[in-house]
Coordinates of C-alpha atoms and ligand atoms in Angstrom, one line a residue:
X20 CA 9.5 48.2 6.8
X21 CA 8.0 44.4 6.0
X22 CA 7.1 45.5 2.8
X23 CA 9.3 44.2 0.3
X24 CA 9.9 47.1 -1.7
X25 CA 12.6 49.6 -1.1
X26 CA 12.7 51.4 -3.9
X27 CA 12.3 55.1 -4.4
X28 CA 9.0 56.3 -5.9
X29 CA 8.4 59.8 -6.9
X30 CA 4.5 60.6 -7.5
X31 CA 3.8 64.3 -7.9
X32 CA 1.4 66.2 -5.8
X33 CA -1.2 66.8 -8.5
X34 CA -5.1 67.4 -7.0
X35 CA -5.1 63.3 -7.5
X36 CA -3.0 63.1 -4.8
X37 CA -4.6 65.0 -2.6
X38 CA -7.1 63.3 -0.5
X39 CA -10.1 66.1 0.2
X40 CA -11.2 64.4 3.3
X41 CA -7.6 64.7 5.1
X42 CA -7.6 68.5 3.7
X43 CA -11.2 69.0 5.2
X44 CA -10.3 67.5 8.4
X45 CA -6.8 69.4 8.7
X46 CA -8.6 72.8 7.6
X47 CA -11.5 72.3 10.5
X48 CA -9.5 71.3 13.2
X49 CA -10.5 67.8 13.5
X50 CA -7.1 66.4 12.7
X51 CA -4.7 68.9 14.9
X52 CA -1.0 69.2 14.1
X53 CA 1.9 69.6 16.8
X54 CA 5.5 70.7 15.9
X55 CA 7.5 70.3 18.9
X56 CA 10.7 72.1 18.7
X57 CA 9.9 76.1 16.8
X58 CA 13.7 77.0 15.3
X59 CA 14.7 76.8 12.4
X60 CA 13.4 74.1 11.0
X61 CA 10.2 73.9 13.0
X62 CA 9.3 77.5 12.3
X63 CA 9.2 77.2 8.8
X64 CA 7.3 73.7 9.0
X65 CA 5.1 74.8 11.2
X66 CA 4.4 77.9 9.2
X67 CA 3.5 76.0 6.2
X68 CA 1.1 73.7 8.1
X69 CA -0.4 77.2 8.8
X70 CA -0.5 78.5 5.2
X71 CA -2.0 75.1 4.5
X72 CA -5.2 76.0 6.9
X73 CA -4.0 73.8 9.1
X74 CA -5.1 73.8 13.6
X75 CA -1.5 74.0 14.9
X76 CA 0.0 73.4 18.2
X77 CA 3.5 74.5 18.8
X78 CA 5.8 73.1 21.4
X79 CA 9.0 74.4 23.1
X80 CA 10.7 73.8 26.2
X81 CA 12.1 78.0 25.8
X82 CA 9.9 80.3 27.4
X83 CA 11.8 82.6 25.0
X84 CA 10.6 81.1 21.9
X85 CA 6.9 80.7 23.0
X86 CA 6.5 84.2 24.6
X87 CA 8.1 85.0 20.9
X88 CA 5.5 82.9 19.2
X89 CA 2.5 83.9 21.2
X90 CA 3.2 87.7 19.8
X91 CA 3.5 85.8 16.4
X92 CA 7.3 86.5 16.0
X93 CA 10.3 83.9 15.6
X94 CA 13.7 83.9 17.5
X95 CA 15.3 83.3 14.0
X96 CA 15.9 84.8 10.8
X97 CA 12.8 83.4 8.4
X98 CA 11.1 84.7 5.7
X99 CA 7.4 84.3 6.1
X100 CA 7.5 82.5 9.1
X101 CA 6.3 86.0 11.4
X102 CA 3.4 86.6 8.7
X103 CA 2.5 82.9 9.1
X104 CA 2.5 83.0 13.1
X105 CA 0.6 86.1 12.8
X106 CA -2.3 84.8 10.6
X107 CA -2.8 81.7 12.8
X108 CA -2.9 83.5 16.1
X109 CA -5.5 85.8 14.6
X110 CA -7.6 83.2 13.2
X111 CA -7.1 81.2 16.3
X112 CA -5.9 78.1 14.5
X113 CA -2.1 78.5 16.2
X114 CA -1.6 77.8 20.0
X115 CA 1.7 77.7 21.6
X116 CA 2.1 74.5 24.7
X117 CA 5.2 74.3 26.9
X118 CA 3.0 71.1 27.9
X119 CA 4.4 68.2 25.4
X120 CA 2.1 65.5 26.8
X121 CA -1.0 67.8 26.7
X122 CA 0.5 68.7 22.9
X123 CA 0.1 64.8 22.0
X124 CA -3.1 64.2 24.1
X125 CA -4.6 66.9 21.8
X126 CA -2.8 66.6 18.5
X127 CA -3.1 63.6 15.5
X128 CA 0.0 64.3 14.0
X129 CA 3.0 65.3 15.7
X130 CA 6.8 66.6 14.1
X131 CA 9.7 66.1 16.0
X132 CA 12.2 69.0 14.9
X133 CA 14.2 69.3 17.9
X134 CA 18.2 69.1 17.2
X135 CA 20.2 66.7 17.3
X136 CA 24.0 67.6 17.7
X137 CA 26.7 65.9 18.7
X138 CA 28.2 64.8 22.1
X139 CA 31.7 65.0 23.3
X140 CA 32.9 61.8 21.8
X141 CA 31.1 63.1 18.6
X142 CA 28.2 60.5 18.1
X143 CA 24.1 61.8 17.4
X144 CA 23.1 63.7 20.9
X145 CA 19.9 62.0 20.8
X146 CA 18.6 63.2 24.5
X147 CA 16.4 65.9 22.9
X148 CA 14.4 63.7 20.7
X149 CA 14.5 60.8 23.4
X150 CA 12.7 63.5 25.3
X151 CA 10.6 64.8 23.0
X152 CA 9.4 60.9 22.2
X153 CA 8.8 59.9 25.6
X154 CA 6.5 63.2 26.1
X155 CA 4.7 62.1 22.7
X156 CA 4.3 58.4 23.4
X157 CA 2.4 59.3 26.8
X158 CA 0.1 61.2 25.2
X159 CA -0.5 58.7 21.7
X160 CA -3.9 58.0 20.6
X161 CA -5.3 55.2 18.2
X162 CA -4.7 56.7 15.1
X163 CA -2.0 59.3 15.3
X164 CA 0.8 59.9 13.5
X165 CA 4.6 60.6 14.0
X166 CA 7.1 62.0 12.2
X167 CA 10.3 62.4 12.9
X168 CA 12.1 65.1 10.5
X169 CA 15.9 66.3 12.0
X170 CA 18.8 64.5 10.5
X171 CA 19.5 61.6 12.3
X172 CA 22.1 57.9 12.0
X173 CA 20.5 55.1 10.0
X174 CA 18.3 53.2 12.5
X175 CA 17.3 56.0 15.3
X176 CA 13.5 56.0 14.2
X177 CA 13.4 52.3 13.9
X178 CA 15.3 51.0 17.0
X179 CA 15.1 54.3 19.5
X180 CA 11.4 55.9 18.7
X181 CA 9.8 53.4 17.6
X182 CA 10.4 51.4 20.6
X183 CA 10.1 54.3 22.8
X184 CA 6.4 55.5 21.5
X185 CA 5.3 52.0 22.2
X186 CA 6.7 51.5 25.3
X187 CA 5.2 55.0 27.0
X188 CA 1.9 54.7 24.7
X189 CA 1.1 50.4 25.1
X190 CA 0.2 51.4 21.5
X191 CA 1.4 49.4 18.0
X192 CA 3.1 50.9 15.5
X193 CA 1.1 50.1 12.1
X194 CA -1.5 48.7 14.3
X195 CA -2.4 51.4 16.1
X196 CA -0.3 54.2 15.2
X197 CA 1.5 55.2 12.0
X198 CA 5.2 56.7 12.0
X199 CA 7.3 57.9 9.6
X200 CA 10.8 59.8 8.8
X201 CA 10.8 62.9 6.7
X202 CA 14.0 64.9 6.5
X203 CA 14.0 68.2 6.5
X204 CA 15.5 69.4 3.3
X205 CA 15.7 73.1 3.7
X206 CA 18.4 76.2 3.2
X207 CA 17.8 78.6 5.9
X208 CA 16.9 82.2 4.5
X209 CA 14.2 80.3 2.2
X210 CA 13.2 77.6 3.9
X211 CA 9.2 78.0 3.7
X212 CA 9.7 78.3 -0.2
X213 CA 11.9 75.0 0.2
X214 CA 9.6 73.2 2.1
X215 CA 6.3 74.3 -0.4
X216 CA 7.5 74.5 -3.9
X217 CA 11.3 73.8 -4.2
X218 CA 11.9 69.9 -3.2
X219 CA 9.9 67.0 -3.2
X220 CA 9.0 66.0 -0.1
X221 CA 11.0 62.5 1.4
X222 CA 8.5 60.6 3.2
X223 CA 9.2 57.0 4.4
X224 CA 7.3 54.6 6.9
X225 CA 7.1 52.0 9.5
X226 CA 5.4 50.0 7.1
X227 CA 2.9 50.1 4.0
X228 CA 0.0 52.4 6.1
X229 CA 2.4 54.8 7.8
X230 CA 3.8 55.1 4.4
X231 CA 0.8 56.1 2.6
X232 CA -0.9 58.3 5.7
X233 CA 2.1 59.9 5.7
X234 CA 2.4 60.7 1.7
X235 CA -1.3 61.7 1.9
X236 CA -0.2 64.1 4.8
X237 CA 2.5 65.8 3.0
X238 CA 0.9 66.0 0.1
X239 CA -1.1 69.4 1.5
X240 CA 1.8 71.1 2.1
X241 CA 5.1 70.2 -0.3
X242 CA 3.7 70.9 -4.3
X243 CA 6.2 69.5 -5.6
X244 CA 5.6 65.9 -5.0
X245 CA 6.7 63.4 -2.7
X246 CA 9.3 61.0 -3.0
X247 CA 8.3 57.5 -1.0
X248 CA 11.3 55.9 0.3
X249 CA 10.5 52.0 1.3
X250 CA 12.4 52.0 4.0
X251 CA 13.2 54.7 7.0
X252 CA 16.9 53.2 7.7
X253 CA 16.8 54.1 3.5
X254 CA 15.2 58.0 4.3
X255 CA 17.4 58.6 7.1
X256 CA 21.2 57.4 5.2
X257 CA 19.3 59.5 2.1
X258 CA 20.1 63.0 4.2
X259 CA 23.2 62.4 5.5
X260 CA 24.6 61.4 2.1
X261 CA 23.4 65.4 1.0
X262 CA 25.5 66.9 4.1
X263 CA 28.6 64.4 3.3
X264 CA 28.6 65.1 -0.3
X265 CA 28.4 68.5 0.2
X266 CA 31.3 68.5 2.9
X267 CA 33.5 66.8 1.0
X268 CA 32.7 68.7 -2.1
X269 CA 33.7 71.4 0.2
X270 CA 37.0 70.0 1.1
X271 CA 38.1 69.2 -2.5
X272 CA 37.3 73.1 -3.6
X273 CA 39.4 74.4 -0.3
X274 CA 42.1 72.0 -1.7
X275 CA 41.8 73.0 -5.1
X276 CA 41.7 76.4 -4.0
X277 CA 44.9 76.3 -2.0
X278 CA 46.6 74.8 -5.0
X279 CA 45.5 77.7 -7.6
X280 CA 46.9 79.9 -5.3
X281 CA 50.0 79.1 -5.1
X282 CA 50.5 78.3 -9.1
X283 CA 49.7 81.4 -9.9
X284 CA 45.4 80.5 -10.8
X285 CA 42.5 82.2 -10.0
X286 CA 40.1 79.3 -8.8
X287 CA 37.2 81.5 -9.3
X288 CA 37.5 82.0 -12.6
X289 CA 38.7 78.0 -13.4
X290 CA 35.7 76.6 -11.3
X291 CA 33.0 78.6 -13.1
X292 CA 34.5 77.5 -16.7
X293 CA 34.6 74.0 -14.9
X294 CA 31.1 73.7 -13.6
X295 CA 29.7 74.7 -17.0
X296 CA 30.6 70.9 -17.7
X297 CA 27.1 69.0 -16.3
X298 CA 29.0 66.6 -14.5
X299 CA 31.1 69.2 -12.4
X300 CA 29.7 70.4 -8.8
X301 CA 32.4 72.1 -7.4
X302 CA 31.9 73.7 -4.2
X303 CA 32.5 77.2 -3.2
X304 CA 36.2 77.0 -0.7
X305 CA 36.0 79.5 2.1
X306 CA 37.0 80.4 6.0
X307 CA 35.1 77.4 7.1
X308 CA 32.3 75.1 7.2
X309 CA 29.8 75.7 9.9
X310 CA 26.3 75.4 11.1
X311 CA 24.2 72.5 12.5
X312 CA 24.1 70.2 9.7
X313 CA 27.1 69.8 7.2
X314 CA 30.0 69.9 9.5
X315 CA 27.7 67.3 11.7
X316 CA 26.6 64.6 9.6
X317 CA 29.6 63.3 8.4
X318 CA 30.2 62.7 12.3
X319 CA 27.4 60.7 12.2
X320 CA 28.3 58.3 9.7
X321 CA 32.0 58.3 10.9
X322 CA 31.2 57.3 14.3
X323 CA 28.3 54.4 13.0
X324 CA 31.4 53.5 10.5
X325 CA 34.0 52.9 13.1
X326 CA 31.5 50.8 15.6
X327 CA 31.1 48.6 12.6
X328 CA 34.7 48.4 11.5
X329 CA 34.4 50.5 8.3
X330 CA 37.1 53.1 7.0
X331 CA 35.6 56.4 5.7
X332 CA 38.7 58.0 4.8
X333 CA 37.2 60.1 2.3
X334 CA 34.9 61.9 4.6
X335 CA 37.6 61.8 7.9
X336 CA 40.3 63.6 5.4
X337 CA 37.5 66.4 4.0
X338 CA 36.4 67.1 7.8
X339 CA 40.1 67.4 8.9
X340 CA 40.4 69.9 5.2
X341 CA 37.6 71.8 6.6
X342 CA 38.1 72.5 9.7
X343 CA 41.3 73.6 8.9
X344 CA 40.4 76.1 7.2
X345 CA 40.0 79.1 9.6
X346 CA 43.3 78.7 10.8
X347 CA 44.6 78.7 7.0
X348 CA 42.6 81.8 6.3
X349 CA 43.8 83.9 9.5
X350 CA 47.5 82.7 8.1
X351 CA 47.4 83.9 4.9
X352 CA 45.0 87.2 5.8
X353 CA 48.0 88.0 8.6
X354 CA 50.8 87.9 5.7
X355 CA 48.8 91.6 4.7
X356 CA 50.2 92.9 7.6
X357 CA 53.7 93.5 9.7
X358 CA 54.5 90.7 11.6
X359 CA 56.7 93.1 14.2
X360 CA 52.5 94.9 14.5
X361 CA 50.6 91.7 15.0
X362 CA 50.1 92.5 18.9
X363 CA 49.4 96.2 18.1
X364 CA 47.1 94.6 15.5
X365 CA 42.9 95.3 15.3
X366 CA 41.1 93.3 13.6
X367 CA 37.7 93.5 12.6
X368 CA 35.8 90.5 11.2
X369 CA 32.8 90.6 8.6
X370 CA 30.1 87.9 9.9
X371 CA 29.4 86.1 12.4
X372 CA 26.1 83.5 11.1
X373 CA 27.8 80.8 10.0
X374 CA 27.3 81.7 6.0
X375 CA 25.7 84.4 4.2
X376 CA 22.5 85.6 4.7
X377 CA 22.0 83.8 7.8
X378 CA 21.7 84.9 11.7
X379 CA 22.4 81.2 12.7
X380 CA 25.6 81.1 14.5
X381 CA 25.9 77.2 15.2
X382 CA 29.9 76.4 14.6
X383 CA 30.4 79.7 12.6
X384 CA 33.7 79.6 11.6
X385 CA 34.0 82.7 12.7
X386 CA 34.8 81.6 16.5
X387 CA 37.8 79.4 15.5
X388 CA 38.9 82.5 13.6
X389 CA 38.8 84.3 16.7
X390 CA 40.4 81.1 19.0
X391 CA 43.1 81.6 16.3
X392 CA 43.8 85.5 16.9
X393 CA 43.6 84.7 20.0
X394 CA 46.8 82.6 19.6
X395 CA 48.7 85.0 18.2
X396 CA 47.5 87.7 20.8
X397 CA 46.3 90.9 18.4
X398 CA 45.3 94.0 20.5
X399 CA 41.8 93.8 19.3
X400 CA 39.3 91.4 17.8
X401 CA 35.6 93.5 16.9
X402 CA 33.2 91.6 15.2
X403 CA 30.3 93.0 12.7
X404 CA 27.1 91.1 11.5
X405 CA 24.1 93.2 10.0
X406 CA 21.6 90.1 11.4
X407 CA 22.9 89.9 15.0
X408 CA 23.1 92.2 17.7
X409 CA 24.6 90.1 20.7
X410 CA 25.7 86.3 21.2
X411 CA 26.4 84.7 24.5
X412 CA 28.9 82.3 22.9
X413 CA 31.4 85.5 21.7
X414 CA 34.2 86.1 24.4
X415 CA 33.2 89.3 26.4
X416 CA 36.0 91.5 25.2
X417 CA 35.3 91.1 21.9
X418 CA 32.7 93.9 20.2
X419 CA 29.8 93.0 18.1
X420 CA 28.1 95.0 16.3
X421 CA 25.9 96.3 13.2
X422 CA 27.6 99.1 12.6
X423 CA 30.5 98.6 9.7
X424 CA 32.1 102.0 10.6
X425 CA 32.2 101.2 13.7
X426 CA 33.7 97.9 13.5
X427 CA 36.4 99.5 10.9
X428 CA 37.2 101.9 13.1
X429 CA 41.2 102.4 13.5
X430 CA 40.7 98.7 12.1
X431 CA 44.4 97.7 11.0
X432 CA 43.2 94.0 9.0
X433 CA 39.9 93.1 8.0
X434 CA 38.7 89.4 7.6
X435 CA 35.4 88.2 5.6
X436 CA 34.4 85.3 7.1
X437 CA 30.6 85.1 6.3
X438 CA 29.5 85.7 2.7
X439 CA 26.6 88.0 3.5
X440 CA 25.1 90.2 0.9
X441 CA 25.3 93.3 2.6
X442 CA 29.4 92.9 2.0
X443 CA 29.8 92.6 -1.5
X444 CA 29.7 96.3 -2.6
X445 CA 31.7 96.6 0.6
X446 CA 34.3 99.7 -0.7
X447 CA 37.9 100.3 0.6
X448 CA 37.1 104.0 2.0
X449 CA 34.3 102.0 4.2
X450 CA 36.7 100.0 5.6
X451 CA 39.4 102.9 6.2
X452 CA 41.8 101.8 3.6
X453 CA 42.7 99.0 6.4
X454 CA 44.5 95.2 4.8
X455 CA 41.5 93.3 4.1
X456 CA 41.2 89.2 3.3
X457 CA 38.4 87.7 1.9
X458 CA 37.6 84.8 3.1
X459 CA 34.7 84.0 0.6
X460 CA 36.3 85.0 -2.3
X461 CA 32.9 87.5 -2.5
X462 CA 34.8 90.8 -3.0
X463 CA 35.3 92.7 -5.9
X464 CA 38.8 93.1 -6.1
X465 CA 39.1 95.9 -8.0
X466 CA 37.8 98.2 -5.1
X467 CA 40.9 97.4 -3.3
X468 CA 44.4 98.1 -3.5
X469 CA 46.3 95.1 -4.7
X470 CA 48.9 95.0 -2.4
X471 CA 46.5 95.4 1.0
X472 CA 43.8 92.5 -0.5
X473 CA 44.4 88.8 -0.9
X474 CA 40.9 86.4 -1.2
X475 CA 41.2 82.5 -1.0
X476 CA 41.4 81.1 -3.9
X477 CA 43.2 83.5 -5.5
X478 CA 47.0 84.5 -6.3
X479 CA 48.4 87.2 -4.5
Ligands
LIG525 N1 18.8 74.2 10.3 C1 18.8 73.6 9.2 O1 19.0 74.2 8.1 C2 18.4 72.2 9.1 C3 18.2 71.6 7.8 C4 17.9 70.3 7.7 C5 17.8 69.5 8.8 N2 18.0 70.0 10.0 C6 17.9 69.1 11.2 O2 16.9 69.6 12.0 C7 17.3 69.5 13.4 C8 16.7 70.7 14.1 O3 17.4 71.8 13.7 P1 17.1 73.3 14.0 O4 18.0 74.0 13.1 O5 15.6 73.6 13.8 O6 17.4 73.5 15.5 P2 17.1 74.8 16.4 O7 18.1 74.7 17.5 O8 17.1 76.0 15.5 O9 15.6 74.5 16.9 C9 15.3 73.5 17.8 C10 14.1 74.0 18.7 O10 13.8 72.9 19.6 C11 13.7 73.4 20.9 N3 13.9 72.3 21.8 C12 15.1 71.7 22.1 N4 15.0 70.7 22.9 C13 13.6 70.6 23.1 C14 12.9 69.7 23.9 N5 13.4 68.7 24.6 N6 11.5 69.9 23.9 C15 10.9 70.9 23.2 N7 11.6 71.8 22.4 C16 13.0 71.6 22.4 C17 14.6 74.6 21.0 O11 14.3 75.5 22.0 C18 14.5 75.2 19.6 O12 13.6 76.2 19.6 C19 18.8 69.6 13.3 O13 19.4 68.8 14.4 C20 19.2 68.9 12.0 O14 19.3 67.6 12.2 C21 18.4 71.3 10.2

């Protein structure tokens, strides 16, 4: 941005803020929305745009997820998001496109929430939103408005869609078009609430007008304010510093936990007393870090680190922590059993999302716990999650299911992987009395018989 000021301001989202006209416009139609890419965070965005009267199109290239949207139902895991689809097909202010040109040629403001992953060699994956850009820019009008929102390395909307939107469009950012960078700051299982009432709302531009279009945009839909960033480079470093800080806040509690363990401490117990001091944050340790975001973003900034000759040791060493940590839970949870039995060992695993209370299954632990069984070749790996019913990714001879008795059936070792809910009055008759490890440290260990039940983070 040209504008000389990069410093954060927060203004709150009080009726002054909110400009009437836009909210007229948005609520008749005039000024349509398009959300291209309906998961998980595009469901809930698009849903509130919906609860905020809002004409919206939404884009996919699955067939799945229209087909799922046009009955006003969502692939994922949402609260609100069904009732949301439902209300704006009935109304008729919710249309679903497989078209993304046609989407821009008759939207004003567009959202790109497609992913962005990582590639082998474990930089951004970019090809989605390269796609998704090119589609938008062919379709730009004087006038419209971009925003990108997945997580993304410092400089993608700058030097990649920027460029991109004026290159298909012949249009001028600023000039003729406005752009800006709004992360999505969201915790699946309540993301609608997230997005409406829990954060402020990041919102930076391509320059002083994209900056205050887009503030005055997200204004009708996030309550709690909006924090203008002066700079996008500034908005997009912003997110990945939440995923890295959380990562390695992650790493330092599996480290501490590891530690209490062996001298005889229960970390549970020491981290609460600790984090009743306001400057302690610890983490929760468990089987693993997983999902699209944390485990990703400190990728990011390692690989834009090491193409500028910068050490991140800190975040390289609490990946390495992390993703050790299925293999160090399946180790200590196999030290319950006879090591002469491992091969005529079942073992049923509790979760598959890749934490509690979610269906997402985007690097779940719970697959390297399996790679690791695997290893060791036990007779049986069954896997239960109450949220999902069947995933391509799981190797075919392994069972899922919803059923905890079945899962436990005959079950000699039991492994909580996932922290869902639905576990923690889990009881030792409903797992057959079989050696159980908690990977989440979200049992009560009391149900259990000492010698059969061992939880990270605390002694045996
Ligand atoms: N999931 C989260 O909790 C979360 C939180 C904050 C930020 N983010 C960021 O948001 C990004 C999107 O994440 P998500 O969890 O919503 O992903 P997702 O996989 O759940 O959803 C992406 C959707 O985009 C669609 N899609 C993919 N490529 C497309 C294309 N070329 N054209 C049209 N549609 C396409 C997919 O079919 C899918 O429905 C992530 O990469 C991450 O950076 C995610």
């Amino acid at each position: 941005m040209k504008d000389s000021s990069t410093k954060t301001h927060a203004v709150s989202a009080n009726k002054n803020n909110t400009d009437a006209d836009l909210l007229r416009r948005v609520r008749s139609g005039e000024f349509k929305i398009a959300v291209y890419g309906l998961g998980h965070v595009g469901s809930p965005l698009a849903s509130a745009w919906l609860r905020a009267g809002a004409h919206l199109i939404g884009v996919d290239n699955s067939s799945e997820v229209l087909e799922n949207a046009r009955k006003g139902r969502t692939h994922i895991y949402e609260p609100g998001v069904n009732e949301a689809f439902s209300k704006g097909l009935k109304e008729k202010r919710f249309h679903l496109y497989s078209d993304p040109i046609k989407a821009s040629q008759d939207s004003h403001f567009k959202l790109i929430c497609v992913p962005v992953l990582l590639t082998n060699s474990f930089s951004a994956d970019l090809s989605a939103v390269k796609q998704v850009t090119t589609a938008i820019g062919q379709g730009l009008k004087k006038g419209d408005v971009v925003s990108l929102n997945p997580s993304v390395p410092p400089g993608t909307s700058e030097d990649i869609v920027i460029p991109l939107l004026e290159k298909e469009s012949g249009l001028k950012v600023e000039q003729d078009f406005y752009m800006i960078y709004n992360p999505e700051r969201i915790y699946e299982g309540r993301a609608i609430e997230d997005i409406e009432v829990r954060y402020p709302a990041i919102v930076a531009g391509a320059g002083v007008k994209s900056l205050e279009i887009g503030t005055k945009l997200y204004s009708l839909v996030a309550k709690k304010g909006i924090l203008k960033i002066g700079n996008m480079r500034i908005a997009e470093a912003e997110k990945l510093l939440e995923g890295v800080y959380r990562d390695v806040n992650i790493a330092l509690a599996n480290e501490m936990a590891k530690f209490c363990e062996k001298v005889g401490v229960d970390f549970w117990v020491a981290r609460e007393a600790a984090n009743s001091q306001p400057f302690c944050h610890i983490h929760k340790p468990g089987a693993g870090v997983g999902g699209a975001c944390i485990p990703v973003y400190p990728q990011f900034i390692l690989h834009a680190a090491s193409a500028s000759g910068v050490e991140c040791k800190i975040i390289s060493l609490g990946r390495n922590v992390n993703d050790s940590m299925p293999a160090y839970c399946v180790e200590q949870a196999l030290k319950l059993i006879d090591v002469a039995e491992v091969s005529k060992c079942i073992v049923a695993l509790l979760g598959l999302g890749f934490r509690g209370g979610v269906s997402d299954t985007r690097l779940s632990p719970t697959y390297k716990v399996i790679e690791e069984l695997k290893k060791l070749k036990v007779k049986e790996i069954r896997v239960h999650d109450p949220f999902i019913t069947s995933d391509p990714n799981l190797p075919h001879d392994i069972m899922l299911t919803s059923n905890l008795s079945k899962a436990a059936k005959n079950a000699d070792l039991v492994i909580l992987v996932s922290d869902h809910a639905e576990y923690r009055n889990i009881t030792n008759e409903q797992l057959n009395g079989a050696a159980i490890y908690d990977g989440r440290g979200a049992l009560d260990r009391s149900r259990f018989a000492a010698l059969r039940f061992a939880s990270i983070g605390r002694p045996s």
